[in-house]
Amino acid sequence: MTNALFSDDAVPLGLLRERAFNLRWAQQPPDVIPLTAADPDFPVATAIQEQIIRYVRDGVLSYGPSEGLPQFREAVAEWMRSTRQMECPAEAVFATDSAAAAIAVVARASLTSGDEVLIPDPVDFLFQHTIERAGARPIQVRVTPAMDAEEFIAAAQAHFTPRTRMLWLCNPHNPLGAVYSREWLKQVAEWALGRGLRILSDEVWSDIVYAPHRHVSLASLSPEIARSTVTVYGFSKNFALAGLRVGCVISTDPEWRKQIIAASDASSTVFGVSVLSQIAVIAAVREGRPWLAEFLRHLEKQRDYVAERLSQWPGVTVNPPQGTYVIFPCVRHLACGLDANADESSGNEAERLCEHLREHARVALVPGAPRWFGPGASGHLRISFATSRRILQQAFDRMDPVIKKLAAANQRL
Ligand SMILES: Cc1ncc(COP(=O)(O)O)c(C=O)c1O
């Protein structure tokens, strides 16, 4: 039975069309279904709504402390200790305006011009963008969903130079959906520490993991690894709070933390993160567990459904994600049907397929274009499935005939 929280009728389409931006409902023509930005279509947990209302009714909305409300820091630290056995004192948590802002402030605090940072390819474009904004150079290390630690280390080692300063990881991985095991993380962290590298571990997706996989926080592996790691965490993916722009940096190295806080200007001019956003997070981590558990149950069924629908597309290969609510099929062969003369290595076949699906099926997806995820994403599509079954089914019912026609016209399939 479908839980009412995530039923077909739970999706507030009218409100989403007004309020959901970033390639989603509010930025699409009314007849287009967006399975684009990874942002859920469901309302947030009632406990969060109620705590925000209560706080506003009290009527005091003064400046908060620069590093975050003490209750926010303690509530997030307790969440980290109880959900992933991370040694996390409250003072290790620094509130930021989002996970994206957390990544940016770590980059500003930790990198200077000429520094090189190893990042996975593909990965969300904000890694590359943020490193470049800090004046440093992102160095892409090609990754695949099944890559073991030895292969990853060999690839990273091949790009290691005297200018390499950091390794940035994304776990669970957007867009591949890979969830890294304890052993994988341990081997990679030991390699990085052995080369004197610091690590940024983006764990914004870490509550969206499907059994039998389990999220392991890099910083939970050992105090030594924790000292060389900053964990970036957020509340957009797990608790659907993207519009509140709130996240955090977790660092157990007091010196590094001081540099991060200084780089944020929180103590000098900015004075911290919106208190309402922090109140929402406190409610989420203290009272939102049942909502999150239901959300995950819904997502797992959606994942299986979308993988099954994609498996019927000729010439398409797909790895069902172990975590995240995005799926990343390879459509390179199929997309060549769009143009008989197309060269499969042109790199923009996924963009052309996206445009074709948007025009003929009225479904918007994210192409695996280098500008979104790096060159390693070419030939893929990214599909977000954090919506209702009805919407997902409609989207595939619209896309299937378009795909079938394309496959029939494609001599190579
Ligand atoms: C890997 C990764 N990191 C960071 C973010 C940004 O999250 P936030 O909304 O908290 O800025 C995203 C959002 O898609 C993401 O996928």
Coordinates of C-alpha atoms and ligand atoms in Angstrom, one line a residue:
M1 CA 0.0 0.0 0.0
T2 CA 1.3 3.5 -0.8
N3 CA 1.8 5.8 2.2
A4 CA -0.5 8.9 2.0
L5 CA 2.6 11.1 2.4
F6 CA 3.9 9.9 -1.0
S7 CA 0.7 9.0 -2.8
D8 CA -0.2 10.3 -6.3
D9 CA -2.4 13.0 -4.7
A10 CA 0.2 14.2 -2.3
V11 CA 2.1 16.1 -5.1
P12 CA 0.9 19.8 -4.9
L13 CA 1.2 20.5 -8.7
G14 CA -0.4 24.0 -8.5
L15 CA 2.2 25.1 -5.9
L16 CA 5.1 23.5 -7.6
R17 CA 4.2 25.3 -10.8
E18 CA 4.5 28.5 -8.8
R19 CA 7.4 27.7 -6.6
A20 CA 9.7 24.9 -7.9
F21 CA 12.5 26.5 -10.0
N22 CA 15.9 25.3 -11.1
L23 CA 14.7 23.6 -14.3
R24 CA 11.6 22.3 -12.6
W25 CA 7.8 23.0 -12.8
A26 CA 7.9 26.8 -12.5
Q27 CA 10.3 27.0 -15.4
Q28 CA 8.6 24.7 -17.8
P29 CA 5.7 25.1 -20.2
P30 CA 2.5 23.7 -18.4
D31 CA 2.5 20.5 -20.5
V32 CA 6.1 19.5 -19.7
I33 CA 6.9 17.0 -17.0
P34 CA 10.3 17.9 -15.4
L35 CA 12.4 15.0 -14.2
T36 CA 15.3 17.4 -14.0
A37 CA 16.8 18.9 -10.8
A38 CA 17.0 16.5 -7.9
D39 CA 14.4 18.1 -5.7
P40 CA 11.4 16.2 -4.4
D41 CA 7.9 16.9 -5.6
F42 CA 6.4 16.2 -2.1
P43 CA 5.6 18.6 0.8
V44 CA 8.0 18.6 3.7
A45 CA 7.3 16.8 7.0
T46 CA 4.5 18.3 9.1
A47 CA 6.9 18.5 12.1
I48 CA 9.1 20.9 10.1
Q49 CA 6.1 23.0 9.0
E50 CA 4.9 23.3 12.6
Q51 CA 8.2 24.3 14.1
I52 CA 8.7 27.1 11.5
I53 CA 5.2 28.4 12.2
R54 CA 5.8 28.3 16.0
Y55 CA 9.1 30.1 15.7
V56 CA 7.6 32.9 13.5
R57 CA 4.6 33.2 15.9
D58 CA 7.0 34.0 18.7
G59 CA 7.8 37.1 16.7
V60 CA 11.6 37.4 17.4
L61 CA 13.8 37.0 14.3
S62 CA 17.1 38.6 15.5
Y63 CA 20.6 37.8 14.3
G64 CA 21.8 34.4 15.2
P65 CA 25.3 33.3 16.3
S66 CA 27.8 33.4 13.5
E67 CA 28.7 29.7 13.5
G68 CA 25.1 28.5 13.8
L69 CA 22.5 28.3 16.6
P70 CA 23.8 26.1 19.5
Q71 CA 20.7 23.9 19.1
F72 CA 21.3 23.5 15.4
R73 CA 24.9 22.5 15.9
E74 CA 24.0 20.0 18.7
A75 CA 21.0 18.5 16.8
V76 CA 23.1 18.0 13.6
A77 CA 26.0 16.5 15.7
E78 CA 23.6 14.1 17.4
W79 CA 22.2 13.1 14.0
M80 CA 25.7 12.4 12.8
R81 CA 26.6 10.4 15.9
S82 CA 23.4 8.3 15.9
T83 CA 22.9 7.7 12.1
R84 CA 26.5 7.1 11.1
Q85 CA 28.6 6.7 14.3
M86 CA 30.6 9.8 13.4
E87 CA 32.6 11.3 16.3
C88 CA 31.0 14.7 16.0
P89 CA 31.0 17.2 18.8
A90 CA 28.7 20.2 18.3
E91 CA 31.6 22.6 17.8
A92 CA 32.7 20.6 14.7
V93 CA 29.5 21.7 13.0
F94 CA 29.5 25.0 11.1
A95 CA 26.1 26.1 9.6
T96 CA 26.2 27.3 6.0
D97 CA 23.7 28.6 3.5
S98 CA 23.5 25.3 1.6
A99 CA 25.7 22.3 0.8
A100 CA 26.8 24.3 -2.3
A101 CA 27.8 27.2 -0.1
A102 CA 29.6 24.8 2.2
I103 CA 31.7 23.5 -0.7
A104 CA 32.5 27.1 -1.8
V105 CA 33.7 28.2 1.6
V106 CA 35.9 25.1 2.0
A107 CA 37.4 25.8 -1.4
R108 CA 38.1 29.5 -0.5
A109 CA 39.6 28.5 2.9
S110 CA 41.8 25.6 1.6
L111 CA 43.0 26.4 -1.9
T112 CA 45.1 29.1 -3.6
S113 CA 45.9 29.8 -7.2
G114 CA 47.8 27.0 -8.9
D115 CA 46.6 24.3 -6.5
E116 CA 45.2 21.2 -8.1
V117 CA 42.2 19.2 -6.8
L118 CA 41.4 15.7 -7.9
I119 CA 37.7 15.3 -8.6
P120 CA 35.6 12.4 -10.0
D121 CA 34.5 12.6 -13.7
P122 CA 31.5 12.6 -14.0
V123 CA 30.3 14.5 -11.0
D124 CA 27.9 17.4 -10.3
F125 CA 29.3 20.5 -12.1
L126 CA 29.5 22.4 -8.8
F127 CA 32.8 20.7 -8.0
Q128 CA 34.5 22.0 -11.1
H129 CA 32.9 25.4 -10.9
T130 CA 33.7 26.0 -7.2
I131 CA 37.4 25.0 -7.5
E132 CA 37.8 27.3 -10.5
R133 CA 36.1 30.1 -8.6
A134 CA 38.7 29.6 -5.8
G135 CA 41.4 30.1 -8.4
A136 CA 42.5 26.5 -8.4
R137 CA 42.4 23.7 -11.0
P138 CA 40.0 20.8 -11.0
I139 CA 41.7 17.6 -12.3
Q140 CA 39.2 15.1 -13.5
V141 CA 39.7 11.4 -12.6
R142 CA 37.4 9.2 -14.7
V143 CA 35.1 7.0 -12.6
T144 CA 32.6 4.3 -13.4
P145 CA 29.9 2.8 -11.1
A146 CA 31.7 -0.4 -10.5
M147 CA 35.2 0.9 -10.1
D148 CA 37.1 -0.7 -7.2
A149 CA 39.4 1.2 -4.9
E150 CA 42.6 -0.1 -6.6
E151 CA 41.4 1.2 -10.0
F152 CA 40.4 4.5 -8.6
I153 CA 43.7 4.9 -6.8
A154 CA 45.6 4.1 -9.9
A155 CA 43.6 6.6 -11.9
A156 CA 44.1 9.3 -9.2
Q157 CA 47.8 8.5 -8.9
A158 CA 48.2 9.0 -12.6
H159 CA 46.9 12.6 -12.2
F160 CA 48.9 13.3 -8.9
T161 CA 51.5 16.1 -9.2
P162 CA 53.4 18.2 -6.6
R163 CA 50.6 20.8 -6.9
T164 CA 47.8 18.4 -5.9
R165 CA 46.3 19.6 -2.6
M166 CA 43.0 17.9 -2.2
L167 CA 40.8 15.0 -3.2
W168 CA 37.1 15.7 -3.5
L169 CA 34.7 12.8 -3.2
C170 CA 30.9 12.6 -3.7
N171 CA 29.3 9.7 -1.7
P172 CA 26.7 8.7 -2.6
H173 CA 27.7 9.7 -6.1
N174 CA 25.6 12.1 -8.2
P175 CA 25.0 11.2 -11.0
L176 CA 26.3 7.6 -10.9
G177 CA 24.3 6.5 -7.8
A178 CA 27.3 4.6 -6.5
V179 CA 27.6 4.1 -2.7
Y180 CA 31.2 3.5 -1.6
S181 CA 31.9 0.7 0.9
R182 CA 33.9 1.1 4.1
E183 CA 36.8 -0.8 2.5
W184 CA 36.8 1.4 -0.6
L185 CA 36.8 4.5 1.4
K186 CA 39.5 3.3 3.8
Q187 CA 41.9 2.4 0.9
V188 CA 41.3 5.7 -0.9
A189 CA 41.6 7.8 2.2
E190 CA 44.8 6.0 3.2
W191 CA 46.2 6.7 -0.3
A192 CA 45.2 10.4 -0.1
L193 CA 46.6 10.9 3.4
G194 CA 49.8 9.1 2.4
R195 CA 50.2 11.8 -0.4
G196 CA 49.5 14.6 2.1
L197 CA 46.1 15.4 0.6
R198 CA 43.1 16.8 2.4
I199 CA 39.7 15.4 1.5
L200 CA 36.4 17.1 1.0
S201 CA 33.6 14.4 1.3
D202 CA 30.3 15.6 -0.1
E203 CA 27.7 13.5 1.7
V204 CA 24.7 15.6 0.8
W205 CA 23.0 12.4 -0.5
S206 CA 24.0 10.1 2.4
D207 CA 20.4 9.6 3.7
I208 CA 19.2 8.3 0.4
V209 CA 20.8 4.8 0.3
Y210 CA 19.0 1.6 -0.6
A211 CA 19.5 -1.8 1.2
P212 CA 21.7 -3.7 1.2
H213 CA 24.0 -0.7 0.8
R214 CA 24.8 1.4 3.8
H215 CA 26.3 4.9 4.0
V216 CA 29.7 5.1 5.6
S217 CA 30.9 8.6 6.5
L218 CA 34.6 9.0 5.6
A219 CA 35.2 10.9 8.8
S220 CA 33.9 8.0 10.8
L221 CA 36.7 5.7 9.7
S222 CA 39.4 6.9 12.1
P223 CA 40.4 10.1 14.0
E224 CA 43.3 10.6 11.7
I225 CA 41.1 10.4 8.5
A226 CA 38.6 12.7 10.3
R227 CA 41.2 15.4 10.9
S228 CA 42.1 15.5 7.2
T229 CA 38.5 15.5 6.0
V230 CA 35.8 18.0 5.9
T231 CA 32.3 16.6 5.5
V232 CA 29.8 18.6 3.5
Y233 CA 26.2 17.9 4.4
G234 CA 22.8 19.3 3.5
F235 CA 19.1 19.1 3.9
S236 CA 17.9 19.6 0.3
K237 CA 17.9 16.0 -0.7
N238 CA 16.9 14.1 2.5
F239 CA 14.3 16.5 3.9
A240 CA 13.2 18.5 0.7
L241 CA 14.4 21.8 2.2
A242 CA 16.2 23.1 -1.0
G243 CA 14.5 26.5 -0.9
L244 CA 15.7 27.2 2.7
R245 CA 19.3 27.1 1.5
V246 CA 20.8 25.4 4.6
G247 CA 23.7 23.0 5.0
C248 CA 26.8 22.6 7.0
V249 CA 30.6 21.8 7.1
I250 CA 31.8 19.3 9.7
S251 CA 35.5 19.5 10.6
T252 CA 37.2 18.1 13.7
D253 CA 40.4 20.0 13.0
P254 CA 40.1 23.3 15.0
E255 CA 42.7 25.1 12.9
W256 CA 41.1 24.2 9.5
R257 CA 37.6 25.0 10.9
K258 CA 38.9 28.4 12.0
Q259 CA 40.1 29.1 8.5
I260 CA 36.8 27.9 7.0
I261 CA 34.8 30.2 9.3
A262 CA 37.1 33.1 8.5
A263 CA 36.7 32.5 4.8
S264 CA 32.9 32.6 5.2
D265 CA 32.9 36.1 6.8
A266 CA 30.3 34.7 9.2
S267 CA 32.0 36.3 12.3
S268 CA 32.9 39.6 10.6
T269 CA 30.0 40.7 8.4
V270 CA 27.6 38.0 7.4
F271 CA 26.4 36.7 10.8
G272 CA 25.4 33.2 10.0
V273 CA 22.6 31.4 8.3
S274 CA 18.8 32.2 8.4
V275 CA 17.6 31.2 11.8
L276 CA 14.3 29.9 10.3
S277 CA 16.3 27.5 8.1
Q278 CA 18.2 26.3 11.1
I279 CA 14.9 25.8 13.0
A280 CA 13.6 23.7 10.1
V281 CA 16.7 21.5 10.3
I282 CA 16.4 21.0 14.0
A283 CA 12.8 19.8 13.5
A284 CA 13.9 17.6 10.6
V285 CA 16.7 15.7 12.4
R286 CA 14.8 15.5 15.7
E287 CA 11.4 14.6 14.5
G288 CA 11.7 13.8 10.8
R289 CA 12.9 10.2 10.9
P290 CA 9.6 8.5 10.2
W291 CA 9.0 10.9 7.2
L292 CA 12.4 10.1 5.9
A293 CA 12.0 6.4 6.3
E294 CA 8.7 6.5 4.3
F295 CA 10.3 8.7 1.7
L296 CA 13.0 6.1 1.2
R297 CA 10.5 3.3 0.9
H298 CA 8.7 5.2 -1.8
L299 CA 12.0 6.0 -3.6
E300 CA 13.1 2.5 -3.6
K301 CA 9.9 1.4 -5.4
Q302 CA 10.3 4.3 -7.8
R303 CA 13.9 3.3 -8.5
D304 CA 12.9 -0.3 -9.4
Y305 CA 10.1 1.0 -11.6
V306 CA 12.2 3.5 -13.5
A307 CA 15.0 0.9 -14.0
E308 CA 12.4 -1.6 -15.3
R309 CA 10.9 1.0 -17.8
L310 CA 14.4 2.0 -19.0
S311 CA 15.4 -1.7 -19.5
Q312 CA 12.8 -1.8 -22.2
W313 CA 14.5 1.0 -24.2
P314 CA 16.5 -0.6 -27.1
G315 CA 20.2 0.0 -26.9
V316 CA 20.1 1.6 -23.5
T317 CA 22.2 0.3 -20.5
V318 CA 21.4 1.2 -17.0
N319 CA 22.8 0.6 -13.5
P320 CA 20.0 1.0 -10.9
P321 CA 21.4 3.5 -8.3
Q322 CA 22.5 2.2 -4.9
G323 CA 21.8 5.6 -3.5
T324 CA 20.4 9.0 -4.6
Y325 CA 17.1 9.5 -6.5
V326 CA 18.7 10.0 -9.9
I327 CA 19.3 7.3 -12.5
F328 CA 21.9 7.7 -15.3
P329 CA 21.2 5.5 -18.3
C330 CA 23.7 5.3 -21.2
V331 CA 21.7 6.3 -24.3
R332 CA 24.6 6.8 -26.7
H333 CA 23.7 4.1 -29.2
L334 CA 20.0 4.9 -29.2
A335 CA 20.6 8.7 -29.6
C336 CA 22.5 8.0 -32.8
G337 CA 19.1 7.2 -34.4
L338 CA 18.5 11.0 -34.4
D339 CA 21.0 11.5 -37.1
A340 CA 22.2 8.7 -39.4
N341 CA 25.5 10.5 -39.9
A342 CA 26.1 11.1 -36.2
D343 CA 29.4 10.1 -34.8
E344 CA 28.9 8.3 -31.5
S345 CA 31.9 10.1 -30.0
S346 CA 30.6 13.6 -30.8
G347 CA 29.7 14.0 -27.1
N348 CA 26.4 15.8 -27.6
E349 CA 24.1 12.9 -28.6
A350 CA 22.5 13.0 -25.1
E351 CA 21.7 16.7 -25.5
R352 CA 20.1 16.0 -28.9
L353 CA 18.0 13.2 -27.4
C354 CA 17.0 15.4 -24.5
E355 CA 15.8 18.1 -26.9
H356 CA 13.9 15.4 -28.9
L357 CA 12.2 14.0 -25.9
R358 CA 11.3 17.5 -24.7
E359 CA 9.8 18.4 -28.1
H360 CA 8.0 15.1 -28.9
A361 CA 7.2 13.6 -25.5
R362 CA 7.0 16.8 -23.4
V363 CA 9.3 15.4 -20.7
A364 CA 12.4 17.4 -19.6
L365 CA 15.5 15.5 -18.5
V366 CA 19.1 16.6 -17.8
P367 CA 21.6 15.6 -20.5
G368 CA 24.9 14.1 -19.5
A369 CA 26.6 17.1 -21.0
P370 CA 30.2 18.0 -20.0
R371 CA 28.9 21.4 -18.7
W372 CA 26.6 19.6 -16.1
F373 CA 28.8 16.7 -15.1
G374 CA 32.1 16.6 -17.0
P375 CA 33.2 14.7 -20.1
G376 CA 32.7 11.3 -18.4
A377 CA 28.9 11.9 -18.5
S378 CA 28.6 12.2 -22.3
G379 CA 26.1 9.8 -23.9
H380 CA 24.0 9.6 -20.7
L381 CA 20.7 11.1 -19.4
R382 CA 20.0 12.0 -15.8
I383 CA 16.5 11.3 -14.6
S384 CA 15.2 12.3 -11.2
F385 CA 12.5 10.0 -9.8
A386 CA 11.6 11.9 -6.5
T387 CA 8.0 12.3 -7.7
S388 CA 4.8 10.3 -7.6
R389 CA 4.3 7.0 -9.4
R390 CA 1.5 8.6 -11.5
I391 CA 3.8 11.3 -12.8
L392 CA 6.7 8.9 -13.4
Q393 CA 4.4 6.6 -15.3
Q394 CA 2.9 9.4 -17.4
A395 CA 6.4 10.6 -18.3
F396 CA 7.5 7.1 -19.4
D397 CA 4.2 6.5 -21.2
R398 CA 4.9 9.6 -23.2
M399 CA 8.6 8.8 -23.8
D400 CA 8.2 5.1 -24.8
P401 CA 6.6 5.7 -28.3
V402 CA 9.1 8.4 -29.1
I403 CA 11.9 6.1 -28.1
K404 CA 10.4 3.1 -30.1
K405 CA 10.2 5.2 -33.2
L406 CA 13.8 6.4 -32.8
A407 CA 15.0 2.8 -32.3
A408 CA 13.1 1.6 -35.4
A409 CA 14.9 4.3 -37.4
N410 CA 18.3 3.4 -36.0
Q411 CA 20.1 0.9 -38.3
R412 CA 22.7 0.2 -35.6
L413 CA 20.2 -1.3 -33.0
Ligands
LIG1 C1 26.5 16.2 -4.9 C2 25.8 17.4 -4.6 N1 26.4 18.3 -3.7 C3 25.8 19.5 -3.4 C4 24.5 19.7 -3.9 C5 23.9 21.1 -3.4 O1 23.0 20.9 -2.4 P1 22.4 22.2 -1.7 O2 21.0 22.4 -2.3 O3 22.3 22.0 -0.3 O4 23.2 23.4 -2.1 C6 23.9 18.9 -4.7 C7 22.6 19.2 -5.3 O5 22.1 18.6 -6.3 C8 24.5 17.7 -5.1 O6 24.0 16.8 -5.9

